[in-house]
Amino acid sequence: MPMLSLSNAPLLFLGIMLAKILAVFVVVILIVAYATWLERKVIGHMQARLGPMETGWHGLLQPIADGLKLFFKEDIIPSQASKVPFILAPMMILVPAFITVAVIPFGPDIVIGGYQVPMQIADLNVGILYILAMAGLGVYGIVLAGWSSNSKYSLLGGIRASAQMISYELAAGLAIVSVFMLAETLSLRGIVAAQMTPLWGVIDFLPNWYIFSQPLAFALFVVTGIAEINRTPFDLPEAESELVSGFCTEYSSMKYALFFMAEYANMVVLSAIATTLFLGGWHGPFPGAINILLKVFCFMFFFIWLRATFPRVRYDQLMHMGWKVFLPLALANIVVTAVVVLLQQ
Amino acid sequence: MLDTYLPILVLISIAVAFAIGSVVFSRLIGQKKPSAVKLAPYECGMPLIGSARERVSVKFYLVAVTFIVFDIEVAFLYPWAVVFKQLGWYGAGAMGFFIFVLVIGLIYEWKKGALEWE
């Protein structure tokens, strides 16, 4: 069956493309909105509180109320701030966070009008490089926000964030190399397909998810990922006990909301990438997209659980871990994987 | 090419429109009562001391320079990782030497104290 492309059925291709993009965009925004509700609820219950209860049943309308409130708030641009970068920074953080989902496959191929349609916005053959590039772009927004606010807290938060994010981006990038060595592709669709065979080709009742072959890489990727998206216990850029709110101290109204949304969008994206690379993506007992949503929600719960459990690490501990523990471990994992795979051939 | 990159272009435009739209919309409907104190940078409610455009520790630049070296290494590892089964022991040996040189660099940096934060 031919793949649907721009050359063989242009109108159908454009229509399905727009439908997929809008569906994914709306789903991501909904998950982001309800992740804020989930976080407040879960942390509330972990601390023997109820969390939001007033707006709607068990506070279910809270994200909508929060969003509306932020729309009506006064938009303050500090008089000493560099105006243009100050306005651009929140957008520069939000956009990379949202467009990374383009390469995540969320279901098996379906057939529409005699053509095969992949359930993925774009199947890039360099999908992982695209993800890393977008993750790298996120740093610019944070540095720009910290610098342009012209406030001491913001500047400290921005500089801390940049050093932390580039250090952990490195370890995260190295941790996933072993996945490509096993899958022999950089396309996320190919990586999911490679995980659908029986485990190591022999064990029938387990899928060949890379978490079984690469447990160290999985652990490294999740921990460095949490550090890269600045979540607790690595939330030094916005350490509220010392830096007020870090790089977004001077922001208010919808610009602050964009930072907030970007943080949760990054959590969703990190969960989706970890799921795709190590936990079989959309593969599982339920119909396609439900599997990946369930796995993403397990990750989100895990991130919230971490926030309720762990104290923040010190900055020297953070840099020490990134460069002296995670980086050598990730390199050693690549070497060991290479030797083991070649010995088996 | 267009088949794969057109959807990304469309997604980028939607995300940019969403970001700009929400900021502009809140700017239009939000209230505006600026005052000199409100527009001053936050410093715990105290009068400002000095400027925020201060010098920062050279450590951060050192981290950035080291990052560039190692990030290029990562970029070299990706194409190798995809074809490494075909390249076999020859490719693994060549990449092993490359990683070895970089690990020596890391050890040098470590001994020089570039990774210490006190």
Coordinates of C-alpha atoms in Angstrom, one line a residue:
Chain A
M1 CA 0.0 0.0 0.0
P2 CA 1.5 3.4 -0.9
M3 CA 2.4 5.9 1.8
L4 CA 0.2 9.1 1.7
S5 CA 2.4 11.9 0.4
L6 CA 2.2 15.4 -1.0
S7 CA 2.8 14.0 -4.6
N8 CA 0.1 11.3 -4.8
A9 CA -2.8 13.0 -3.0
P10 CA -2.0 16.6 -2.1
L11 CA -5.5 17.6 -0.8
L12 CA -5.9 14.5 1.4
F13 CA -2.3 14.9 2.7
L14 CA -2.8 18.6 3.7
G15 CA -6.2 17.8 5.3
I16 CA -4.9 14.9 7.4
M17 CA -1.7 16.9 8.2
L18 CA -3.8 19.8 9.6
A19 CA -6.1 17.4 11.5
K20 CA -3.1 15.6 13.1
I21 CA -1.4 18.9 14.1
L22 CA -4.5 20.4 15.6
A23 CA -5.3 17.2 17.5
V24 CA -1.8 16.9 18.9
F25 CA -1.6 20.6 19.8
V26 CA -5.0 20.6 21.6
V27 CA -4.2 17.3 23.5
V28 CA -0.8 18.8 24.6
I29 CA -2.5 22.0 25.8
L30 CA -5.1 20.0 27.7
I31 CA -2.5 17.7 29.3
V32 CA -0.5 20.8 30.3
A33 CA -3.5 22.5 31.8
Y34 CA -4.5 19.4 33.7
A35 CA -1.0 18.6 34.8
T36 CA -1.1 21.7 36.9
W37 CA -4.3 20.4 38.5
L38 CA -2.8 16.9 38.9
E39 CA 0.3 18.4 40.5
R40 CA -1.6 20.4 43.1
K41 CA -3.9 17.5 43.8
V42 CA -1.2 14.9 44.2
I43 CA 1.1 17.1 46.3
G44 CA -1.9 18.1 48.4
H45 CA -2.8 14.6 49.2
M46 CA 0.8 13.6 49.8
Q47 CA 0.9 16.4 52.4
A48 CA -2.5 15.4 53.9
R49 CA -4.3 18.3 52.3
L50 CA -7.1 18.2 49.7
G51 CA -5.6 20.6 47.1
P52 CA -8.1 22.7 45.0
M53 CA -11.7 21.8 45.8
E54 CA -13.8 24.9 45.1
T55 CA -13.9 25.4 41.3
G56 CA -15.9 22.4 39.9
W57 CA -16.0 18.9 41.1
H58 CA -12.7 18.3 43.1
G59 CA -11.4 21.5 41.6
L60 CA -11.5 20.2 38.0
L61 CA -12.2 23.7 36.6
Q62 CA -9.2 25.1 38.4
P63 CA -6.8 25.3 35.3
I64 CA -9.5 27.2 33.4
A65 CA -10.0 29.6 36.3
D66 CA -6.2 30.1 36.6
G67 CA -5.9 30.8 32.9
L68 CA -8.7 33.3 32.9
K69 CA -7.3 35.1 35.9
L70 CA -3.8 35.4 34.4
F71 CA -5.4 36.9 31.2
F72 CA -6.9 39.7 33.2
K73 CA -3.8 40.5 35.3
E74 CA -1.7 43.6 34.7
D75 CA 1.2 43.0 32.3
I76 CA 4.2 44.6 34.0
I77 CA 7.3 45.4 32.0
P78 CA 10.0 46.7 34.5
S79 CA 11.2 50.2 33.5
Q80 CA 14.9 49.0 33.6
A81 CA 14.3 45.9 31.5
S82 CA 15.4 45.5 27.9
K83 CA 12.0 45.6 26.4
V84 CA 12.2 43.5 23.2
P85 CA 14.1 40.5 24.7
F86 CA 11.9 40.7 27.8
I87 CA 8.8 40.2 25.6
L88 CA 10.4 37.6 23.3
A89 CA 11.8 35.4 26.0
P90 CA 8.6 33.6 27.2
M91 CA 7.7 32.9 23.6
M92 CA 11.2 31.5 22.9
I93 CA 10.7 29.0 25.7
L94 CA 7.2 28.0 24.9
V95 CA 7.6 27.4 21.2
P96 CA 10.4 24.8 21.3
A97 CA 8.6 23.0 24.1
F98 CA 5.5 22.7 22.0
I99 CA 7.0 21.8 18.6
T100 CA 9.1 18.9 19.9
V101 CA 6.0 16.7 20.0
A102 CA 6.0 16.7 16.1
V103 CA 8.3 13.7 15.9
I104 CA 6.6 11.5 18.6
P105 CA 4.7 8.6 17.0
F106 CA 1.3 8.1 18.8
G107 CA -0.2 5.0 17.1
P108 CA 0.2 2.4 14.4
D109 CA -0.3 3.4 10.8
I110 CA -3.9 3.6 9.6
V111 CA -5.4 3.4 6.1
I112 CA -7.4 6.3 4.7
G113 CA -8.6 6.3 1.1
G114 CA -6.3 3.5 0.1
Y115 CA -3.2 5.3 1.5
Q116 CA -1.1 4.4 4.5
V117 CA -1.1 7.2 7.0
P118 CA 1.5 7.3 9.8
M119 CA 0.2 8.5 13.2
Q120 CA 2.9 11.0 13.7
I121 CA 3.1 14.7 12.6
A122 CA 6.4 14.3 10.8
D123 CA 8.6 11.1 10.5
L124 CA 12.0 12.8 10.4
N125 CA 14.9 10.4 9.7
V126 CA 16.9 12.5 12.2
G127 CA 14.1 12.7 14.8
I128 CA 16.4 12.6 17.8
L129 CA 18.6 15.3 16.5
Y130 CA 15.5 17.5 16.0
I131 CA 14.5 16.8 19.6
L132 CA 18.0 17.7 20.9
A133 CA 18.1 20.8 18.8
M134 CA 14.7 22.0 20.2
A135 CA 15.9 21.2 23.7
G136 CA 19.0 23.3 23.1
L137 CA 16.8 26.2 21.8
G138 CA 14.9 26.3 25.1
V139 CA 18.1 27.5 26.9
Y140 CA 18.1 30.7 24.9
G141 CA 14.7 31.8 26.3
I142 CA 15.7 31.2 29.9
V143 CA 19.0 33.1 29.5
L144 CA 17.3 35.9 27.7
A145 CA 14.6 36.1 30.3
G146 CA 17.1 36.2 33.2
W147 CA 19.3 38.8 31.5
S148 CA 16.7 41.1 30.0
S149 CA 14.8 41.5 33.3
N150 CA 17.7 43.5 34.7
S151 CA 17.0 42.1 38.2
K152 CA 19.6 40.4 40.3
Y153 CA 17.5 37.3 41.1
S154 CA 16.6 36.9 37.4
L155 CA 20.2 37.2 36.3
L156 CA 21.4 34.6 38.8
G157 CA 18.5 32.2 37.9
G158 CA 19.2 32.6 34.1
I159 CA 22.9 31.9 34.4
R160 CA 22.4 29.0 36.7
A161 CA 19.8 27.6 34.4
S162 CA 22.1 27.9 31.3
A163 CA 25.0 26.1 33.0
Q164 CA 22.8 23.4 34.4
M165 CA 20.9 22.8 31.1
I166 CA 23.9 22.5 28.9
S167 CA 25.7 20.2 31.4
Y168 CA 22.8 17.8 31.6
E169 CA 21.9 18.1 27.9
L170 CA 25.3 16.5 27.3
A171 CA 24.7 13.5 29.6
A172 CA 21.2 13.0 28.3
G173 CA 22.5 13.1 24.7
L174 CA 25.1 10.5 25.5
A175 CA 22.7 8.3 27.5
I176 CA 20.5 7.7 24.5
V177 CA 23.3 6.8 22.0
S178 CA 23.1 3.1 23.1
V179 CA 19.4 3.1 22.0
F180 CA 20.4 4.0 18.4
M181 CA 23.1 1.4 18.5
L182 CA 20.5 -1.2 19.2
A183 CA 17.8 0.2 16.9
E184 CA 20.1 1.3 14.1
T185 CA 18.0 4.4 13.3
L186 CA 17.4 7.9 14.5
S187 CA 13.8 7.9 13.5
L188 CA 11.4 7.6 16.4
R189 CA 9.0 5.5 14.3
G190 CA 11.9 3.1 13.6
I191 CA 12.9 2.9 17.2
V192 CA 9.3 2.0 18.3
A193 CA 9.1 -0.6 15.5
A194 CA 12.4 -2.1 16.7
Q195 CA 10.9 -2.6 20.2
M196 CA 7.9 -4.7 19.0
T197 CA 9.8 -8.0 18.6
P198 CA 10.0 -10.5 21.5
L199 CA 12.6 -9.6 24.1
W200 CA 16.2 -10.3 22.8
G201 CA 14.5 -12.4 20.1
V202 CA 13.8 -15.3 22.4
I203 CA 11.5 -14.4 25.3
D204 CA 8.0 -14.5 23.9
F205 CA 5.9 -13.0 26.7
L206 CA 7.9 -9.8 27.0
P207 CA 8.4 -7.1 24.4
N208 CA 11.9 -5.9 23.4
W209 CA 11.5 -2.6 25.2
Y210 CA 14.9 -1.0 25.6
I211 CA 14.4 -0.5 29.3
F212 CA 15.3 -4.2 29.6
S213 CA 18.5 -4.1 27.5
Q214 CA 19.5 -0.6 28.6
P215 CA 18.4 0.0 32.3
L216 CA 21.3 2.3 33.0
A217 CA 20.7 4.4 29.9
F218 CA 17.0 4.7 30.9
A219 CA 17.9 5.8 34.5
L220 CA 20.5 8.2 33.2
F221 CA 18.1 9.7 30.6
V222 CA 15.3 10.2 33.1
V223 CA 17.4 11.8 35.8
T224 CA 19.3 14.1 33.4
G225 CA 16.0 14.9 31.7
I226 CA 14.5 16.0 35.0
A227 CA 17.6 18.2 35.5
E228 CA 17.3 19.6 32.0
I229 CA 13.7 20.7 32.4
N230 CA 14.5 22.2 35.9
R231 CA 12.2 20.1 38.0
T232 CA 12.7 19.3 41.6
P233 CA 15.2 18.1 43.0
F234 CA 17.1 20.1 40.3
D235 CA 15.0 23.2 40.2
L236 CA 17.9 25.6 41.2
P237 CA 17.1 28.1 38.4
E238 CA 13.9 29.0 40.2
A239 CA 14.9 28.0 43.8
E240 CA 12.2 30.0 45.6
S241 CA 13.9 30.0 49.0
E242 CA 16.9 31.9 47.6
L243 CA 16.1 33.4 44.2
V244 CA 12.4 34.4 44.7
S245 CA 11.3 32.8 41.4
G246 CA 14.6 32.8 39.5
F247 CA 14.6 33.8 35.8
C248 CA 10.8 34.6 35.8
T249 CA 10.8 36.8 38.9
E250 CA 9.9 40.0 37.0
Y251 CA 7.2 38.4 34.8
S252 CA 3.5 38.7 35.3
S253 CA 0.2 38.1 33.6
M254 CA 0.2 35.8 30.5
K255 CA 4.0 36.1 30.0
Y256 CA 4.4 34.3 33.4
A257 CA 1.8 31.8 32.3
L258 CA 3.8 31.0 29.2
F259 CA 6.8 30.1 31.4
F260 CA 4.5 27.9 33.5
M261 CA 3.0 26.2 30.4
A262 CA 6.5 25.7 28.9
E263 CA 7.6 23.9 32.1
Y264 CA 4.7 21.5 32.0
A265 CA 5.0 21.1 28.2
N266 CA 8.6 20.1 28.8
M267 CA 7.5 17.5 31.3
V268 CA 5.0 16.1 28.8
V269 CA 7.6 16.0 26.0
L270 CA 10.3 14.4 28.2
S271 CA 7.8 11.7 29.3
A272 CA 6.8 11.1 25.7
I273 CA 10.5 10.8 24.6
A274 CA 11.4 8.5 27.4
T275 CA 8.3 6.4 26.6
T276 CA 9.2 6.2 22.9
L277 CA 12.9 5.4 23.4
F278 CA 12.7 3.0 26.3
L279 CA 9.1 1.8 27.0
G280 CA 7.9 0.9 23.5
G281 CA 6.1 4.1 22.6
W282 CA 2.5 3.5 21.7
H283 CA 3.0 -0.3 21.9
G284 CA 0.9 -2.0 24.5
P285 CA -2.4 -3.7 25.4
F286 CA -4.8 -0.8 24.5
P287 CA -5.4 1.0 21.2
G288 CA -2.4 3.1 20.1
A289 CA -2.7 6.6 21.5
I290 CA -4.1 5.4 24.9
N291 CA -1.0 3.4 25.7
I292 CA 1.3 6.4 25.2
L293 CA -1.0 8.7 27.2
L294 CA -1.1 6.2 30.0
K295 CA 2.7 5.9 30.0
V296 CA 3.1 9.7 29.9
F297 CA 0.8 10.1 32.9
C298 CA 2.8 7.5 34.9
F299 CA 5.9 9.6 34.2
M300 CA 4.1 12.8 35.2
F301 CA 3.0 11.3 38.4
F302 CA 6.6 10.2 39.0
F303 CA 7.9 13.7 38.5
I304 CA 5.3 15.1 40.9
W305 CA 6.1 12.4 43.4
L306 CA 9.8 13.4 43.2
R307 CA 8.8 17.0 43.9
A308 CA 6.9 16.0 47.0
T309 CA 9.7 13.8 48.3
F310 CA 13.2 15.2 47.6
P311 CA 14.9 18.3 48.9
R312 CA 16.7 20.5 46.3
V313 CA 20.4 19.6 45.7
R314 CA 23.1 22.1 46.2
Y315 CA 24.6 23.8 43.1
D316 CA 28.1 22.3 43.5
Q317 CA 26.5 18.8 44.0
L318 CA 24.5 19.3 40.8
M319 CA 27.5 20.2 38.6
H320 CA 29.5 17.5 40.3
M321 CA 26.9 14.9 39.5
G322 CA 26.5 16.1 35.9
W323 CA 30.2 16.1 34.9
K324 CA 31.8 13.6 37.2
V325 CA 29.1 10.9 37.5
F326 CA 26.6 11.0 34.7
L327 CA 28.9 11.9 31.9
P328 CA 31.5 9.1 32.6
L329 CA 28.7 6.6 33.2
A330 CA 27.0 7.5 29.9
L331 CA 30.3 7.1 28.1
A332 CA 31.0 3.8 29.8
N333 CA 27.6 2.6 28.9
I334 CA 28.2 3.2 25.2
V335 CA 31.5 1.4 25.3
V336 CA 30.1 -1.6 27.1
T337 CA 27.1 -1.8 24.8
A338 CA 29.3 -1.6 21.7
V339 CA 31.5 -4.5 23.0
V340 CA 28.6 -6.7 24.0
V341 CA 26.7 -6.2 20.8
L342 CA 29.7 -6.9 18.6
L343 CA 30.6 -10.0 20.7
Q344 CA 27.1 -11.4 20.0
Q345 CA 27.3 -10.9 16.3
Chain B
M1 CA 11.7 16.7 1.9
L2 CA 8.6 18.9 1.8
D3 CA 6.5 16.0 3.0
T4 CA 8.3 15.7 6.2
Y5 CA 9.2 19.3 6.9
L6 CA 6.0 21.0 5.9
P7 CA 4.0 19.7 8.9
I8 CA 6.8 20.9 11.2
L9 CA 6.6 24.4 9.6
V10 CA 2.9 24.5 10.1
L11 CA 3.2 23.3 13.8
I12 CA 5.9 26.0 14.4
S13 CA 3.6 28.7 12.9
I14 CA 0.6 27.5 15.1
A15 CA 2.8 27.5 18.2
V16 CA 4.2 31.0 17.5
A17 CA 0.7 32.3 16.8
F18 CA -0.5 30.8 20.0
A19 CA 2.4 32.4 22.0
I20 CA 2.1 35.9 20.4
G21 CA -1.7 35.8 20.5
S22 CA -2.0 35.0 24.2
V23 CA 0.5 37.7 25.1
V24 CA -1.1 40.4 22.9
F25 CA -4.6 39.4 24.1
S26 CA -3.7 39.7 27.8
R27 CA -2.0 43.0 27.1
L28 CA -5.2 44.3 25.5
I29 CA -7.7 43.1 28.2
G30 CA -5.5 43.3 31.3
Q31 CA -5.6 46.4 33.5
K32 CA -2.9 49.0 33.3
K33 CA -2.1 51.1 36.4
P34 CA 1.7 51.5 36.2
S35 CA 3.6 53.3 39.0
A36 CA 7.3 54.0 39.5
V37 CA 7.6 51.5 42.4
K38 CA 5.7 48.8 40.5
L39 CA 7.9 49.0 37.5
A40 CA 11.1 48.8 39.6
P41 CA 13.0 45.4 39.7
Y42 CA 12.0 43.3 42.7
E43 CA 14.5 43.4 45.5
C44 CA 12.5 42.3 48.6
G45 CA 10.8 45.7 48.7
M46 CA 14.0 47.6 49.5
P47 CA 15.5 50.4 47.5
L48 CA 17.7 49.1 44.7
I49 CA 21.4 48.6 45.4
G50 CA 23.6 48.8 42.3
S51 CA 22.8 47.3 39.0
A52 CA 22.0 43.8 37.9
R53 CA 24.5 44.0 35.1
E54 CA 27.3 42.7 37.3
R55 CA 30.2 40.5 36.4
V56 CA 29.5 36.8 36.8
S57 CA 31.8 34.0 37.9
V58 CA 34.2 32.7 35.1
K59 CA 33.1 29.2 36.0
F60 CA 30.0 29.5 33.9
Y61 CA 32.1 30.4 30.8
L62 CA 34.3 27.4 31.5
V63 CA 31.3 25.1 31.6
A64 CA 30.0 26.6 28.3
V65 CA 33.4 26.1 26.6
T66 CA 33.6 22.5 27.8
F67 CA 30.1 21.9 26.8
I68 CA 30.9 22.9 23.2
V69 CA 33.7 20.3 22.9
F70 CA 31.7 17.5 24.3
D71 CA 28.5 18.4 22.4
I72 CA 30.5 18.1 19.2
E73 CA 31.5 14.6 20.4
V74 CA 27.9 13.7 20.9
A75 CA 27.1 14.9 17.3
F76 CA 29.9 12.7 16.0
L77 CA 28.7 9.7 18.0
Y78 CA 25.1 9.7 16.5
P79 CA 25.9 8.8 12.9
W80 CA 28.4 6.2 14.1
A81 CA 25.8 4.7 16.5
V82 CA 23.3 4.2 13.6
V83 CA 25.7 2.2 11.4
F84 CA 28.0 0.7 14.0
K85 CA 26.7 -2.9 13.5
Q86 CA 27.8 -2.7 9.8
L87 CA 31.1 -1.1 10.7
G88 CA 31.9 -3.9 13.2
W89 CA 35.1 -4.0 15.2
Y90 CA 36.9 -1.6 12.9
G91 CA 34.4 1.2 13.5
A92 CA 34.2 0.4 17.2
G93 CA 38.0 0.6 17.5
A94 CA 38.1 3.9 15.7
M95 CA 35.3 5.4 17.8
G96 CA 36.9 3.8 21.0
F97 CA 40.1 5.8 20.2
F98 CA 38.0 9.0 19.7
I99 CA 36.3 8.5 23.0
F100 CA 39.6 7.7 24.7
V101 CA 41.1 11.0 23.6
L102 CA 38.0 12.8 24.9
V103 CA 38.2 11.0 28.2
I104 CA 41.8 12.1 28.6
G105 CA 40.5 15.7 28.0
L106 CA 37.9 15.2 30.7
I107 CA 40.5 13.8 33.1
Y108 CA 42.8 16.7 32.4
E109 CA 40.0 19.2 33.1
W110 CA 39.1 17.3 36.2
K111 CA 42.7 17.5 37.5
K112 CA 42.9 21.1 36.6
G113 CA 39.9 21.8 38.8
A114 CA 37.6 23.1 36.1
L115 CA 34.8 21.0 37.4
E116 CA 35.1 22.1 41.0
W117 CA 32.5 24.4 42.5
E118 CA 33.2 25.6 46.0

